[in-house]
Amino acid sequence: MVQGIANWNTEETEEWLQQYVDDWVAFYRKHTNDGEVASYIPELQKANPDALGIVIKGNNGITIRSGDTEDPFTLQSISKAITFAVACMERGVSYMLQQVDVEPTGEAFNSIMHLEMKQVKKPLNPFNNAGAITVTSALPGDTSDDKLEPVLKLLEDMLGNRPELNADVFKSERDSSTRNRAIGYYLLEVGFLESDLDITLETYFKQCSIDVTIDDLARIGMILANDGMDPKNGEEIIPRQIARITKVLMLTCGMYDASGKFATYVGIPAKSGVSGGILAAVPPRVRDESMPFTDGCGIGVYGPALGEEGNSVAGIRLLRHIATQWDLSIF
Ligand code: DON
């Protein structure tokens, strides 16, 4: 990387960064062949397996957008980071940490093995399905729409517009939800749920079915990178402590059983979803003028072809490449 660029925030440098990212997206698009679009929710299978796109929003005002940036997709498990933050805002951090632990499982996102084998007193973290469904049950409200309201409100506060639910994905997930129902019944049996099981599951399927774009994810990532503050106007959207815990969980549990490898090779707090989205938050770091985005940035990636662990295969490789080239790791 070129030495001594004092100001990255110029048209010339932006164009230059854009060309790099365009080349990298074109290269990593071929890697989509190494993954497969999720099929256990039939509606998700309609996604274009070759799609790959990225949006990077820097705190310095630079935005880089490349590849398939317009395709909307559903939040899926990325919603777990949002609902955890919302539950902490609504119920308090210490209360929520009594309901759900903050330990990685090293297991698949929908595994419940650890719940029984370890006889845990609470789900191990809010980002596997058992923990996420428990968190959703703690959202205030008697109906799924009531419970979803503060989630949509937080998204609206961050994005400037209220995202829509994708009704087809919602129905498809609801109608193919045997695994999540099994998890839900187990949680009910051991007394972890605070709300009616059907209402909790309906809310969980709805939160997974919220439509977003990678512009949206990059914006959310930028706010998390700033410890919950909107860099545009200095407004606190998520309390600092909650934003920080959310990022810790993204780093330790956000990519499921690939979280350790992702932390090692990419080193950025991130959360994936089975529709192929990745939300990443790059906090500001020690200034090195030869690198762009030292003031921090949010990144949204979309690549629906998934690897074995349920994460975008080309998306992870693209992020790894960019993080290495631009020294984005927090470590
Ligand atoms: O619980 C499910 O099956 C999905 N709606 C969400 C799973 C998901 O996104 C896992 N991520 N990789």
Short mmCIF file of C-alpha atoms and ligand atoms in Angstrom, two decimals:
data_model
loop_
_atom_site.label_atom_id
_atom_site.label_comp_id
_atom_site.label_asym_id
_atom_site.label_seq_id
_atom_site.Cartn_x
_atom_site.Cartn_y
_atom_site.Cartn_z
CA MET A 1 0.00 0.00 0.00
CA VAL A 2 1.22 3.49 -0.85
CA GLN A 3 2.99 5.39 1.96
CA GLY A 4 2.15 8.82 3.29
CA ILE A 5 -1.38 9.60 2.09
CA ALA A 6 -2.35 12.22 4.64
CA ASN A 7 -5.92 12.68 3.46
CA TRP A 8 -7.88 9.72 2.17
CA ASN A 9 -11.01 11.76 1.88
CA THR A 10 -10.55 13.09 -1.63
CA GLU A 11 -12.21 12.23 -4.92
CA GLU A 12 -8.94 10.87 -6.23
CA THR A 13 -8.29 8.47 -3.34
CA GLU A 14 -11.93 7.40 -3.28
CA GLU A 15 -11.74 6.51 -6.96
CA TRP A 16 -8.51 4.67 -6.33
CA LEU A 17 -10.00 2.61 -3.45
CA GLN A 18 -13.06 1.93 -5.61
CA GLN A 19 -10.91 0.41 -8.36
CA TYR A 20 -9.21 -1.90 -5.88
CA VAL A 21 -12.50 -3.10 -4.42
CA ASP A 22 -14.01 -3.61 -7.90
CA ASP A 23 -11.04 -5.83 -8.82
CA TRP A 24 -11.30 -7.80 -5.57
CA VAL A 25 -15.05 -8.35 -5.95
CA ALA A 26 -14.55 -9.54 -9.56
CA PHE A 27 -11.87 -11.96 -8.34
CA TYR A 28 -13.78 -13.35 -5.35
CA ARG A 29 -17.02 -13.70 -7.30
CA LYS A 30 -15.55 -16.92 -8.73
CA HIS A 31 -15.36 -18.26 -5.16
CA THR A 32 -19.15 -18.30 -4.96
CA ASN A 33 -18.80 -21.64 -6.82
CA ASP A 34 -17.38 -23.12 -3.61
CA GLY A 35 -20.63 -22.57 -1.69
CA GLU A 36 -24.32 -23.31 -1.91
CA VAL A 37 -27.40 -21.19 -1.34
CA ALA A 38 -29.35 -22.22 1.80
CA SER A 39 -32.16 -24.61 0.92
CA TYR A 40 -33.68 -25.56 4.29
CA ILE A 41 -35.90 -22.46 3.98
CA PRO A 42 -37.28 -22.98 0.43
CA GLU A 43 -37.74 -19.26 -0.30
CA LEU A 44 -34.02 -18.55 0.32
CA GLN A 45 -33.12 -20.93 -2.49
CA LYS A 46 -34.34 -18.36 -5.02
CA ALA A 47 -31.25 -16.20 -4.41
CA ASN A 48 -28.67 -15.82 -7.20
CA PRO A 49 -25.76 -18.10 -6.16
CA ASP A 50 -23.25 -15.98 -8.12
CA ALA A 51 -24.13 -12.73 -6.37
CA LEU A 52 -21.41 -10.91 -4.45
CA GLY A 53 -21.46 -7.31 -3.28
CA ILE A 54 -19.92 -5.08 -0.65
CA VAL A 55 -20.54 -1.61 0.79
CA ILE A 56 -17.95 0.08 3.01
CA LYS A 57 -19.02 3.25 4.83
CA GLY A 58 -16.16 5.09 6.49
CA ASN A 59 -16.48 7.48 9.40
CA ASN A 60 -14.51 9.89 7.25
CA GLY A 61 -17.42 10.09 4.80
CA ILE A 62 -15.99 7.78 2.12
CA THR A 63 -18.40 5.15 0.78
CA ILE A 64 -17.25 2.35 -1.51
CA ARG A 65 -19.94 0.23 -3.18
CA SER A 66 -19.10 -2.66 -5.45
CA GLY A 67 -20.74 -5.70 -7.06
CA ASP A 68 -24.35 -6.69 -6.35
CA THR A 69 -25.23 -3.84 -4.02
CA GLU A 70 -28.91 -3.51 -4.93
CA ASP A 71 -30.19 -7.03 -4.14
CA PRO A 72 -32.42 -6.96 -1.05
CA PHE A 73 -32.10 -9.95 1.29
CA THR A 74 -33.43 -10.92 4.69
CA LEU A 75 -31.54 -10.31 7.92
CA GLN A 76 -31.78 -13.90 9.15
CA SER A 77 -29.27 -14.43 11.96
CA ILE A 78 -27.92 -10.90 11.65
CA SER A 79 -31.17 -9.98 13.40
CA LYS A 80 -29.83 -11.73 16.52
CA ALA A 81 -27.33 -8.90 17.06
CA ILE A 82 -30.10 -6.31 16.71
CA THR A 83 -32.61 -8.07 18.97
CA PHE A 84 -29.95 -8.66 21.61
CA ALA A 85 -29.14 -4.92 21.64
CA VAL A 86 -32.88 -4.09 21.73
CA ALA A 87 -33.56 -6.53 24.59
CA CYS A 88 -30.67 -4.99 26.57
CA MET A 89 -32.08 -1.51 25.89
CA GLU A 90 -35.60 -2.55 26.91
CA ARG A 91 -34.84 -4.89 29.82
CA GLY A 92 -31.37 -3.79 30.99
CA VAL A 93 -27.97 -5.35 30.37
CA SER A 94 -27.61 -7.14 33.70
CA TYR A 95 -31.09 -8.64 33.39
CA MET A 96 -30.36 -9.96 29.87
CA LEU A 97 -27.01 -11.39 30.95
CA GLN A 98 -28.89 -13.37 33.58
CA GLN A 99 -31.06 -14.83 30.81
CA VAL A 100 -28.31 -15.67 28.35
CA ASP A 101 -24.57 -16.28 28.68
CA VAL A 102 -21.78 -14.84 26.52
CA GLU A 103 -19.76 -17.99 25.74
CA PRO A 104 -19.06 -19.34 22.25
CA THR A 105 -20.30 -22.89 21.62
CA GLY A 106 -18.08 -23.98 18.72
CA GLU A 107 -21.17 -25.72 17.37
CA ALA A 108 -23.58 -25.17 14.49
CA PHE A 109 -26.05 -22.28 14.85
CA ASN A 110 -29.03 -24.56 15.38
CA SER A 111 -27.39 -27.08 17.70
CA ILE A 112 -28.92 -27.79 21.10
CA MET A 113 -26.42 -30.46 22.10
CA HIS A 114 -24.69 -28.22 24.66
CA LEU A 115 -27.96 -27.37 26.41
CA GLU A 116 -28.54 -30.94 27.45
CA MET A 117 -24.99 -32.23 27.67
CA LYS A 118 -23.77 -29.36 29.85
CA GLN A 119 -27.04 -28.96 31.77
CA VAL A 120 -26.58 -25.21 31.37
CA LYS A 121 -28.58 -22.76 33.49
CA LYS A 122 -29.10 -20.48 30.47
CA PRO A 123 -28.31 -20.64 26.73
CA LEU A 124 -24.60 -20.16 26.09
CA ASN A 125 -24.90 -17.06 23.90
CA PRO A 126 -27.54 -14.91 22.21
CA PHE A 127 -26.32 -15.68 18.67
CA ASN A 128 -27.07 -19.40 18.43
CA ASN A 129 -30.72 -20.22 17.88
CA ALA A 130 -31.39 -21.37 21.45
CA GLY A 131 -30.02 -18.11 22.85
CA ALA A 132 -31.63 -15.94 20.18
CA ILE A 133 -35.08 -17.47 20.75
CA THR A 134 -34.60 -16.92 24.50
CA VAL A 135 -33.68 -13.27 23.86
CA THR A 136 -36.72 -12.83 21.60
CA SER A 137 -38.94 -14.23 24.36
CA ALA A 138 -37.65 -11.44 26.65
CA LEU A 139 -38.73 -8.64 24.29
CA PRO A 140 -41.64 -6.73 25.81
CA GLY A 141 -45.13 -7.16 24.33
CA ASP A 142 -47.92 -9.71 24.13
CA THR A 143 -48.00 -10.22 20.35
CA SER A 144 -45.29 -10.80 17.77
CA ASP A 145 -45.96 -7.35 16.29
CA ASP A 146 -45.59 -5.72 19.74
CA LYS A 147 -42.32 -7.57 20.29
CA LEU A 148 -41.02 -6.66 16.87
CA GLU A 149 -41.87 -2.97 17.24
CA PRO A 150 -38.73 -1.88 19.20
CA VAL A 151 -36.59 -3.92 16.80
CA LEU A 152 -38.05 -2.09 13.78
CA LYS A 153 -37.78 1.20 15.68
CA LEU A 154 -34.06 0.72 16.35
CA LEU A 155 -33.50 -0.21 12.70
CA GLU A 156 -35.46 2.87 11.63
CA ASP A 157 -33.35 5.06 13.95
CA MET A 158 -30.18 3.67 12.42
CA LEU A 159 -31.25 3.57 8.76
CA GLY A 160 -33.55 6.58 8.52
CA ASN A 161 -36.35 4.43 7.12
CA ARG A 162 -38.38 1.54 8.50
CA PRO A 163 -37.45 -1.77 6.85
CA GLU A 164 -40.22 -4.07 5.57
CA LEU A 165 -40.89 -7.70 6.38
CA ASN A 166 -40.52 -10.16 3.52
CA ALA A 167 -43.81 -12.05 3.83
CA ASP A 168 -42.73 -14.89 1.51
CA VAL A 169 -39.57 -15.62 3.51
CA PHE A 170 -41.51 -15.36 6.77
CA LYS A 171 -44.10 -17.93 5.62
CA SER A 172 -41.44 -20.18 4.14
CA GLU A 173 -39.44 -20.17 7.38
CA ARG A 174 -42.53 -20.61 9.55
CA ASP A 175 -43.67 -23.56 7.42
CA SER A 176 -40.29 -25.31 7.53
CA SER A 177 -39.43 -24.65 11.15
CA THR A 178 -39.34 -28.12 12.70
CA ARG A 179 -35.82 -27.62 14.05
CA ASN A 180 -36.57 -24.24 15.65
CA ARG A 181 -39.80 -25.63 17.10
CA ALA A 182 -37.80 -28.49 18.64
CA ILE A 183 -35.38 -25.94 20.13
CA GLY A 184 -38.35 -23.87 21.34
CA TYR A 185 -40.01 -26.83 23.06
CA TYR A 186 -36.73 -27.71 24.76
CA LEU A 187 -36.35 -24.10 25.98
CA LEU A 188 -39.95 -24.19 27.21
CA GLU A 189 -39.37 -27.46 29.04
CA VAL A 190 -36.30 -26.17 30.90
CA GLY A 191 -38.03 -22.88 31.74
CA PHE A 192 -35.87 -20.48 29.72
CA LEU A 193 -38.72 -18.77 27.84
CA GLU A 194 -40.43 -15.66 29.18
CA SER A 195 -43.25 -15.55 26.61
CA ASP A 196 -45.65 -17.93 24.95
CA LEU A 197 -43.72 -20.29 22.66
CA ASP A 198 -45.80 -19.69 19.51
CA ILE A 199 -45.61 -15.91 19.88
CA THR A 200 -41.88 -16.09 20.54
CA LEU A 201 -41.25 -18.25 17.47
CA GLU A 202 -43.49 -16.07 15.29
CA THR A 203 -41.46 -13.02 16.41
CA TYR A 204 -38.19 -14.87 15.75
CA PHE A 205 -39.29 -15.81 12.21
CA LYS A 206 -40.39 -12.22 11.59
CA GLN A 207 -37.10 -10.71 12.81
CA CYS A 208 -35.23 -13.12 10.48
CA SER A 209 -37.47 -12.00 7.57
CA ILE A 210 -36.71 -8.26 7.72
CA ASP A 211 -35.53 -7.10 4.29
CA VAL A 212 -32.30 -5.09 4.11
CA THR A 213 -29.55 -4.17 1.65
CA ILE A 214 -25.81 -4.06 2.16
CA ASP A 215 -26.02 -0.27 2.37
CA ASP A 216 -28.17 -0.84 5.47
CA LEU A 217 -25.68 -3.31 6.96
CA ALA A 218 -22.77 -0.94 6.34
CA ARG A 219 -24.65 1.83 8.13
CA ILE A 220 -25.47 -0.39 11.13
CA GLY A 221 -21.83 -1.54 11.17
CA MET A 222 -20.63 2.06 11.19
CA ILE A 223 -22.83 2.89 14.20
CA LEU A 224 -21.63 -0.19 16.09
CA ALA A 225 -18.04 0.67 15.17
CA ASN A 226 -18.68 4.04 16.87
CA ASP A 227 -19.90 2.38 20.08
CA GLY A 228 -23.51 3.11 19.18
CA MET A 229 -23.12 6.73 18.12
CA ASP A 230 -24.19 8.04 14.73
CA PRO A 231 -21.02 9.68 13.37
CA LYS A 232 -23.14 12.00 11.20
CA ASN A 233 -24.67 13.94 14.10
CA GLY A 234 -23.09 12.56 17.30
CA GLU A 235 -26.43 11.15 18.46
CA GLU A 236 -26.34 8.04 20.68
CA ILE A 237 -28.55 5.42 19.04
CA ILE A 238 -27.39 2.38 21.04
CA PRO A 239 -25.96 2.91 24.54
CA ARG A 240 -22.18 2.50 24.50
CA GLN A 241 -22.04 -0.49 26.87
CA ILE A 242 -24.64 -2.38 24.82
CA ALA A 243 -22.90 -1.62 21.53
CA ARG A 244 -19.63 -2.86 23.00
CA ILE A 245 -21.06 -6.14 24.32
CA THR A 246 -22.77 -6.69 20.97
CA LYS A 247 -19.40 -6.31 19.22
CA VAL A 248 -17.73 -8.72 21.68
CA LEU A 249 -20.40 -11.29 20.87
CA MET A 250 -20.02 -10.64 17.14
CA LEU A 251 -16.31 -11.35 17.44
CA THR A 252 -16.60 -14.45 19.63
CA CYS A 253 -19.85 -15.99 18.32
CA GLY A 254 -20.93 -14.03 15.22
CA MET A 255 -19.71 -16.51 12.61
CA TYR A 256 -20.77 -19.62 14.58
CA ASP A 257 -18.28 -22.48 14.48
CA ALA A 258 -16.09 -20.41 12.14
CA SER A 259 -15.78 -17.53 14.66
CA GLY A 260 -12.25 -18.45 15.80
CA LYS A 261 -10.95 -18.67 12.24
CA PHE A 262 -12.71 -15.43 11.31
CA ALA A 263 -11.19 -13.64 14.31
CA THR A 264 -7.77 -15.00 13.40
CA TYR A 265 -7.77 -14.28 9.67
CA VAL A 266 -10.08 -11.24 9.47
CA GLY A 267 -10.13 -9.89 13.04
CA ILE A 268 -13.29 -7.79 12.78
CA PRO A 269 -16.52 -8.08 14.83
CA ALA A 270 -19.04 -9.51 12.35
CA LYS A 271 -22.40 -11.27 12.20
CA SER A 272 -23.55 -13.52 9.39
CA GLY A 273 -26.94 -14.78 8.24
CA VAL A 274 -27.99 -17.73 6.06
CA SER A 275 -29.32 -15.44 3.35
CA GLY A 276 -25.66 -14.56 2.70
CA GLY A 277 -25.36 -11.22 4.48
CA ILE A 278 -22.46 -10.22 6.74
CA LEU A 279 -22.57 -7.18 9.02
CA ALA A 280 -19.10 -6.00 10.08
CA ALA A 281 -17.99 -3.18 12.38
CA VAL A 282 -14.42 -1.88 12.14
CA PRO A 283 -13.69 0.38 15.13
CA PRO A 284 -11.29 3.32 14.78
CA ARG A 285 -7.70 2.21 15.32
CA VAL A 286 -4.20 3.58 15.65
CA ARG A 287 -3.62 6.05 12.85
CA ASP A 288 -1.39 4.77 10.08
CA GLU A 289 -1.49 7.18 7.20
CA SER A 290 -0.64 4.52 4.66
CA MET A 291 -4.00 2.80 5.36
CA PRO A 292 -7.55 3.93 4.57
CA PHE A 293 -10.45 3.75 7.08
CA THR A 294 -8.34 4.16 10.24
CA ASP A 295 -11.26 6.24 11.61
CA GLY A 296 -13.36 3.10 11.48
CA CYS A 297 -16.04 1.92 9.09
CA GLY A 298 -19.07 -0.28 8.72
CA ILE A 299 -19.14 -3.02 6.11
CA GLY A 300 -22.05 -4.87 4.56
CA VAL A 301 -21.43 -7.94 2.41
CA TYR A 302 -23.88 -10.04 0.40
CA GLY A 303 -23.02 -13.42 -1.12
CA PRO A 304 -25.73 -16.07 -0.73
CA ALA A 305 -23.52 -19.06 -1.62
CA LEU A 306 -22.65 -20.42 1.84
CA GLY A 307 -19.84 -22.57 3.18
CA GLU A 308 -20.27 -25.48 5.58
CA GLU A 309 -20.74 -23.28 8.65
CA GLY A 310 -23.57 -21.28 7.07
CA ASN A 311 -21.54 -18.14 6.25
CA SER A 312 -21.08 -16.48 2.84
CA VAL A 313 -18.06 -18.29 1.42
CA ALA A 314 -16.96 -15.62 -1.08
CA GLY A 315 -17.99 -12.88 1.37
CA ILE A 316 -15.61 -14.17 4.04
CA ARG A 317 -12.74 -14.50 1.58
CA LEU A 318 -13.37 -10.99 0.24
CA LEU A 319 -13.44 -9.59 3.78
CA ARG A 320 -10.26 -11.46 4.66
CA HIS A 321 -8.53 -9.98 1.64
CA ILE A 322 -9.65 -6.41 2.36
CA ALA A 323 -8.83 -6.70 6.06
CA THR A 324 -5.33 -7.91 5.21
CA GLN A 325 -4.71 -5.27 2.53
CA TRP A 326 -6.01 -2.40 4.65
CA ASP A 327 -4.95 -3.70 8.05
CA LEU A 328 -8.50 -3.65 9.42
CA SER A 329 -8.00 -6.27 12.15
CA ILE A 330 -8.68 -4.96 15.64
CA PHE A 331 -5.78 -7.00 17.02
O1 DON B 1 -33.09 -19.96 12.59
C1 DON B 1 -32.96 -20.05 11.38
O2 DON B 1 -32.96 -21.12 10.86
C2 DON B 1 -32.75 -18.84 10.46
N1 DON B 1 -33.90 -18.11 10.24
C3 DON B 1 -31.61 -18.00 10.87
C4 DON B 1 -30.39 -18.81 10.78
C5 DON B 1 -29.19 -18.12 10.31
O3 DON B 1 -29.20 -17.10 9.65
C6 DON B 1 -27.94 -18.80 10.67
N2 DON B 1 -26.82 -18.12 10.10
N3 DON B 1 -25.90 -18.42 9.52
#
